[in-house]
CSV table of C-alpha atoms and ligand atoms in Angstrom, one decimal:
chain,number,residue,atom,x,y,z
A,803,MET,CA,0.0,0.0,0.0
A,804,ALA,CA,1.6,3.2,-1.0
A,805,ALA,CA,-0.1,6.0,1.0
A,806,ILE,CA,-3.2,6.4,3.1
A,807,LEU,CA,-4.1,10.1,2.9
A,808,ILE,CA,-6.7,11.3,5.4
A,809,HIS,CA,-8.2,14.7,4.7
A,810,ALA,CA,-10.1,17.0,7.0
A,811,ASP,CA,-13.4,16.6,5.2
A,812,ALA,CA,-15.0,15.2,2.0
A,813,ALA,CA,-14.5,18.5,0.1
A,814,ALA,CA,-10.7,18.3,0.7
A,815,ALA,CA,-10.6,14.6,-0.3
A,816,ILE,CA,-12.5,15.3,-3.5
A,817,SER,CA,-10.4,18.3,-4.4
A,818,ALA,CA,-7.2,16.3,-3.8
A,819,THR,CA,-8.5,13.6,-6.1
A,820,GLY,CA,-9.4,16.1,-8.9
A,821,LEU,CA,-6.0,17.6,-8.6
A,822,ARG,CA,-4.3,14.2,-9.0
A,823,LEU,CA,-6.3,13.3,-12.0
A,824,LEU,CA,-5.5,16.6,-13.6
A,825,ASN,CA,-1.8,16.2,-12.9
A,826,ALA,CA,-1.9,12.7,-14.4
A,827,ILE,CA,-3.1,14.2,-17.7
A,828,LYS,CA,-0.6,17.1,-17.5
A,829,THR,CA,2.3,14.7,-17.0
A,830,LYS,CA,1.1,12.3,-19.7
A,831,PRO,CA,-1.3,13.8,-22.2
A,832,ASP,CA,-2.0,10.4,-23.7
A,833,VAL,CA,-2.6,8.8,-20.3
A,834,VAL,CA,-4.9,5.7,-20.1
A,835,LEU,CA,-7.3,6.3,-17.3
A,836,GLY,CA,-9.4,3.7,-15.5
A,837,LEU,CA,-12.6,5.4,-14.4
A,838,ALA,CA,-15.3,4.6,-11.9
A,839,THR,CA,-19.0,5.5,-11.3
A,840,GLY,CA,-20.9,5.8,-8.0
A,841,ARG,CA,-22.0,8.8,-5.9
A,842,THR,CA,-18.4,9.3,-4.6
A,843,MET,CA,-17.3,10.1,-8.1
A,844,GLU,CA,-19.9,12.7,-8.9
A,845,PRO,CA,-18.1,15.5,-7.1
A,846,VAL,CA,-14.7,14.2,-8.2
A,847,TYR,CA,-15.7,14.7,-11.9
A,848,ALA,CA,-17.3,18.1,-11.1
A,849,ASP,CA,-14.0,19.2,-9.5
A,850,LEU,CA,-12.0,17.9,-12.4
A,851,ILE,CA,-14.2,19.8,-14.9
A,852,GLU,CA,-13.8,23.0,-12.9
A,853,ARG,CA,-10.1,22.6,-13.0
A,854,VAL,CA,-10.0,21.9,-16.7
A,855,GLN,CA,-12.3,24.9,-17.5
A,856,SER,CA,-10.1,27.3,-15.5
A,857,GLY,CA,-6.8,25.8,-16.8
A,858,GLY,CA,-7.7,24.8,-20.3
A,859,GLN,CA,-6.2,21.3,-20.1
A,860,SER,CA,-7.0,19.2,-23.2
A,861,PHE,CA,-8.1,15.6,-23.0
A,862,SER,CA,-7.8,15.0,-26.7
A,863,GLY,CA,-5.1,12.4,-26.2
A,864,VAL,CA,-6.5,10.6,-23.2
A,865,ARG,CA,-8.2,7.2,-23.4
A,866,SER,CA,-10.4,5.9,-20.7
A,867,PHE,CA,-11.8,2.5,-19.6
A,868,ASN,CA,-14.6,2.3,-17.1
A,869,LEU,CA,-14.7,-0.5,-14.5
A,870,ASP,CA,-18.1,-1.9,-15.3
A,871,GLU,CA,-21.5,-1.7,-17.0
A,872,TYR,CA,-24.9,-3.2,-16.2
A,873,ILE,CA,-25.9,-6.1,-18.4
A,874,GLY,CA,-29.1,-5.5,-20.4
A,875,LEU,CA,-28.9,-1.7,-20.4
A,876,SER,CA,-28.2,0.0,-23.7
A,877,GLY,CA,-25.7,2.9,-23.7
A,878,LYS,CA,-28.7,5.2,-24.2
A,879,HIS,CA,-30.4,4.1,-20.9
A,880,GLN,CA,-30.3,7.0,-18.5
A,881,GLN,CA,-28.8,4.8,-15.7
A,882,SER,CA,-26.3,3.0,-17.9
A,883,TYR,CA,-22.8,3.8,-16.8
A,884,ARG,CA,-22.2,5.0,-20.4
A,885,GLN,CA,-24.9,7.7,-20.1
A,886,THR,CA,-23.7,8.5,-16.5
A,887,MET,CA,-20.2,9.0,-17.7
A,888,ASN,CA,-21.3,11.1,-20.7
A,889,ARG,CA,-23.4,13.3,-18.4
A,890,LEU,CA,-21.0,13.6,-15.5
A,891,LEU,CA,-17.7,14.0,-17.4
A,892,PHE,CA,-17.3,13.3,-21.1
A,893,SER,CA,-19.7,15.9,-22.4
A,894,HIS,CA,-17.9,18.6,-20.4
A,895,ILE,CA,-14.3,17.9,-21.7
A,896,ASP,CA,-12.8,17.6,-25.1
A,897,ILE,CA,-12.1,13.8,-25.0
A,898,PRO,CA,-13.4,12.2,-28.2
A,899,LEU,CA,-16.1,9.7,-27.2
A,900,ALA,CA,-14.4,7.1,-29.4
A,901,GLN,CA,-11.6,7.1,-26.9
A,902,THR,CA,-13.8,6.4,-24.0
A,903,TYR,CA,-14.6,2.7,-23.4
A,904,LEU,CA,-17.1,0.9,-21.2
A,905,PRO,CA,-18.2,-2.7,-21.6
A,906,ILE,CA,-21.3,-2.9,-23.9
A,907,GLY,CA,-24.2,-3.7,-21.7
A,908,ASP,CA,-26.8,-4.7,-24.2
A,909,THR,CA,-24.7,-7.1,-26.3
A,910,ASP,CA,-26.1,-10.5,-27.2
A,911,ASP,CA,-23.0,-12.2,-25.9
A,912,PRO,CA,-21.8,-10.6,-22.6
A,913,ALA,CA,-19.2,-13.3,-21.9
A,914,GLN,CA,-17.5,-12.5,-25.3
A,915,GLU,CA,-17.8,-8.8,-24.6
A,916,ALA,CA,-16.0,-9.3,-21.3
A,917,LEU,CA,-13.1,-11.1,-23.1
A,918,ASP,CA,-13.0,-8.3,-25.8
A,919,TYR,CA,-12.9,-5.6,-23.2
A,920,GLU,CA,-9.9,-7.2,-21.5
A,921,LYS,CA,-8.2,-7.3,-25.0
A,922,ARG,CA,-9.0,-3.6,-25.6
A,923,ILE,CA,-7.3,-2.6,-22.4
A,924,GLU,CA,-4.3,-4.7,-23.3
A,925,LEU,CA,-4.1,-3.2,-26.8
A,926,ALA,CA,-4.2,0.3,-25.3
A,927,GLY,CA,-1.0,-0.6,-23.4
A,928,GLY,CA,-2.8,-1.1,-20.0
A,929,ILE,CA,-4.1,1.4,-17.6
A,930,ASP,CA,-1.8,4.0,-16.2
A,931,LEU,CA,-4.1,5.3,-13.4
A,932,GLN,CA,-7.2,3.5,-12.1
A,933,LEU,CA,-9.7,5.5,-10.1
A,934,LEU,CA,-11.7,3.4,-7.6
A,935,GLY,CA,-14.5,3.8,-5.2
A,936,ILE,CA,-15.5,1.1,-2.7
A,937,GLY,CA,-18.8,-0.5,-1.9
A,938,SER,CA,-19.9,-0.7,1.7
A,939,ASN,CA,-19.4,-4.5,1.4
A,940,GLY,CA,-15.8,-4.0,0.2
A,941,HIS,CA,-16.5,-4.4,-3.5
A,942,ILE,CA,-14.4,-2.7,-6.2
A,943,GLY,CA,-15.9,-2.4,-9.7
A,944,PHE,CA,-18.7,-5.0,-9.3
A,945,ASN,CA,-16.3,-7.6,-7.8
A,946,GLU,CA,-18.6,-8.6,-5.0
A,947,PRO,CA,-17.4,-10.6,-1.9
A,948,SER,CA,-16.3,-14.1,-3.0
A,949,ALA,CA,-14.8,-12.7,-6.3
A,950,SER,CA,-11.6,-14.4,-7.2
A,951,LEU,CA,-8.6,-12.3,-6.5
A,952,GLY,CA,-7.2,-13.6,-9.8
A,953,SER,CA,-10.3,-12.6,-11.8
A,954,ARG,CA,-10.3,-10.8,-15.2
A,955,THR,CA,-13.2,-8.9,-16.9
A,956,ARG,CA,-16.3,-11.1,-16.7
A,957,ILE,CA,-20.0,-11.3,-15.8
A,958,LYS,CA,-20.8,-10.9,-12.1
A,959,ARG,CA,-24.1,-11.1,-10.3
A,960,LEU,CA,-24.8,-8.2,-7.9
A,961,THR,CA,-25.4,-8.9,-4.3
A,962,ALA,CA,-28.7,-7.9,-2.6
A,963,SER,CA,-26.9,-5.2,-0.7
A,964,THR,CA,-25.3,-3.7,-3.8
A,965,ILE,CA,-28.7,-3.8,-5.6
A,966,LYS,CA,-30.2,-1.9,-2.6
A,967,ALA,CA,-27.4,0.6,-2.5
A,968,ASN,CA,-27.9,1.4,-6.2
A,969,SER,CA,-31.7,1.3,-6.2
A,970,GLY,CA,-31.9,5.0,-5.7
A,971,PHE,CA,-30.7,5.5,-9.2
A,972,PHE,CA,-33.4,3.2,-10.6
A,973,GLY,CA,-36.4,3.9,-8.4
A,974,SER,CA,-36.7,0.4,-6.9
A,975,ASN,CA,-34.7,-2.7,-6.2
A,976,ASP,CA,-36.5,-4.6,-8.9
A,977,ALA,CA,-35.4,-2.1,-11.6
A,978,VAL,CA,-31.7,-2.6,-10.9
A,979,PRO,CA,-30.1,-5.0,-13.3
A,980,SER,CA,-29.0,-8.2,-11.6
A,981,HIS,CA,-25.8,-8.7,-13.5
A,982,ALA,CA,-22.9,-6.6,-14.7
A,983,ILE,CA,-19.7,-6.9,-16.8
A,984,THR,CA,-16.9,-5.8,-14.6
A,985,MET,CA,-13.1,-5.7,-14.8
A,986,GLY,CA,-11.7,-8.4,-12.5
A,987,ILE,CA,-9.6,-7.9,-9.5
A,988,ALA,CA,-6.5,-9.0,-11.5
A,989,THR,CA,-7.4,-6.5,-14.3
A,990,ILE,CA,-7.6,-3.7,-11.7
A,991,MET,CA,-4.3,-4.9,-10.1
A,992,ASP,CA,-2.6,-4.6,-13.5
A,993,ALA,CA,-3.0,-0.8,-13.4
A,994,ARG,CA,0.3,1.0,-12.9
A,995,LYS,CA,-1.2,3.3,-10.2
A,996,ILE,CA,-4.5,3.1,-8.3
A,997,LEU,CA,-6.4,5.9,-6.6
A,998,LEU,CA,-9.0,4.7,-4.2
A,999,VAL,CA,-11.4,7.3,-2.9
A,1000,ALA,CA,-13.9,6.9,0.0
A,1001,THR,CA,-15.9,9.5,1.9
A,1002,GLY,CA,-18.4,9.3,4.7
A,1003,GLU,CA,-19.0,7.0,7.7
A,1004,GLY,CA,-20.9,4.4,5.6
A,1005,LYS,CA,-17.5,3.4,4.1
A,1006,ALA,CA,-15.5,3.3,7.3
A,1007,GLU,CA,-15.9,-0.5,8.0
A,1008,ALA,CA,-15.1,-1.5,4.4
A,1009,VAL,CA,-12.1,0.9,4.3
A,1010,ALA,CA,-10.7,-0.7,7.6
A,1011,LYS,CA,-11.2,-4.2,6.3
A,1012,ALA,CA,-9.7,-3.4,2.9
A,1013,LEU,CA,-6.6,-1.6,4.4
A,1014,GLU,CA,-6.0,-3.4,7.6
A,1015,GLY,CA,-7.9,-6.7,7.5
A,1016,PRO,CA,-6.7,-10.0,6.1
A,1017,VAL,CA,-6.4,-10.2,2.3
A,1018,SER,CA,-9.5,-12.2,1.5
A,1019,THR,CA,-12.2,-12.6,-1.1
A,1020,SER,CA,-14.7,-11.6,1.6
A,1021,CYS,CA,-13.4,-8.1,1.1
A,1022,PRO,CA,-12.3,-7.8,-2.6
A,1023,ALA,CA,-10.7,-4.4,-2.0
A,1024,SER,CA,-8.2,-6.0,0.4
A,1025,ALA,CA,-6.4,-7.4,-2.7
A,1026,LEU,CA,-5.0,-3.8,-3.1
A,1027,GLN,CA,-2.7,-4.5,-0.2
A,1028,TYR,CA,-0.5,-6.3,-2.7
A,1029,HIS,CA,-0.3,-3.3,-5.1
A,1030,PRO,CA,2.7,-1.1,-4.5
A,1031,GLY,CA,1.2,2.0,-6.2
A,1032,VAL,CA,-2.0,2.6,-4.4
A,1033,SER,CA,-3.0,6.0,-2.9
A,1034,VAL,CA,-6.1,5.9,-0.7
A,1035,ILE,CA,-7.8,9.3,-0.3
A,1036,LEU,CA,-10.2,9.4,2.6
A,1037,ASP,CA,-12.1,12.0,4.7
A,1038,GLN,CA,-12.1,11.7,8.5
A,1039,GLU,CA,-15.4,9.9,8.5
A,1040,ALA,CA,-14.3,7.1,6.2
A,1041,ALA,CA,-11.0,6.8,8.2
A,1042,VAL,CA,-12.7,6.4,11.6
A,1043,GLU,CA,-12.3,2.7,12.0
A,1044,LEU,CA,-8.6,2.5,11.0
A,1045,LYS,CA,-6.5,1.2,13.9
A,1046,LEU,CA,-3.4,2.9,12.7
A,1047,ARG,CA,-5.1,6.1,11.8
A,1048,ASP,CA,-2.8,8.2,14.1
A,1049,TYR,CA,0.2,6.8,12.3
A,1050,TYR,CA,-1.1,7.5,8.9
A,1051,GLU,CA,-1.9,11.1,9.9
A,1052,GLU,CA,1.6,11.5,11.3
A,1053,ILE,CA,3.1,10.4,8.0
A,1054,HIS,CA,0.7,12.4,5.9
A,1055,PRO,CA,-0.5,15.4,7.9
A,1056,ASN,CA,-3.9,16.6,6.4
A,1057,GLY,CA,-3.5,14.1,3.6
A,1058,ARG,CA,-0.3,15.6,2.3
A,1059,GLU,CA,2.3,13.3,0.8
A,1060,LEU,CA,5.6,14.1,2.3
A,1061,TYR,CA,8.7,12.3,1.5
A,1062,PHE,CA,11.4,11.5,3.9
A,1063,ARG,CA,14.7,13.2,3.3
A,1064,SER,CA,17.8,12.8,5.5
B,663,GLP,C1,-21.0,0.8,-7.4
B,663,GLP,C2,-19.9,0.7,-8.5
B,663,GLP,C3,-18.5,0.9,-7.9
B,663,GLP,C4,-18.6,2.0,-6.8
B,663,GLP,C5,-19.4,1.5,-5.6
B,663,GLP,C6,-19.6,2.6,-4.6
B,663,GLP,O1,-21.8,-0.3,-7.4
B,663,GLP,N1,-19.9,-0.4,-9.3
B,663,GLP,O2,-17.6,1.2,-8.9
B,663,GLP,O3,-17.3,2.3,-6.3
B,663,GLP,O4,-20.6,0.9,-6.0
B,663,GLP,O5,-20.5,3.5,-5.0
B,663,GLP,P1,-20.8,4.8,-4.2
B,663,GLP,O6,-19.7,5.8,-4.4
B,663,GLP,O7,-22.1,5.3,-4.8
B,663,GLP,O8,-20.9,4.5,-2.7
């Protein structure tokens, strides 16, 4: 685990995330980004758009791969992750839509689409920076508890708790698709760098299990403990159950990354 960065509040955590994304694009204009959906990401994309609008950064060379898509939803469905990404980010920046990838949700052959998606990532040279949220049950992407830590992009069934957590977007539990195509844990672990963002007390237990618990399929995010290039951006609430919280705050006061120099 590279760095656990605890910020004073959600606004500071979000702003730090937006800044990192912008810096990644400035440093490498043809960066390959791994993107995520979920409520946590909504203010992150708003922050990034604001930075881009005031700084004039071009996304014309950027390529992006989203973590997942609901099976059965066309890219035109309001709650498809394709539409969500268009609405929250892509329509506000100059990235050509042809350079933004999500699994196709309404394909006749989702298993083949998952294999093709994995290939597309490989052909793009792999993901430089993967943005991640975390589910309250420890899922990343739609890798629900019990997901193989060696998994690649494939079909996953959503758990009842994830369906409930996402039902607000659809109006009822029944309207939430039961399956998704998601990057696997091993696909995510292949990213050169990973940025995990969590805000709010609802994520505190999952964050503690992921960062300090045993590495286990019962908390898929715990696999990140094996990745040497992860930064975890938290607010105080999401950090509240971390046993070594004082230590992390000592190393990174206010979420700042300081480097030791003798
Ligand atoms: C969703 C997504 C994840 C996301 C997670 C948390 O189901 N598939 O990529 O990180 O759940 O979402 P939220 O930020 O809304 O809590």
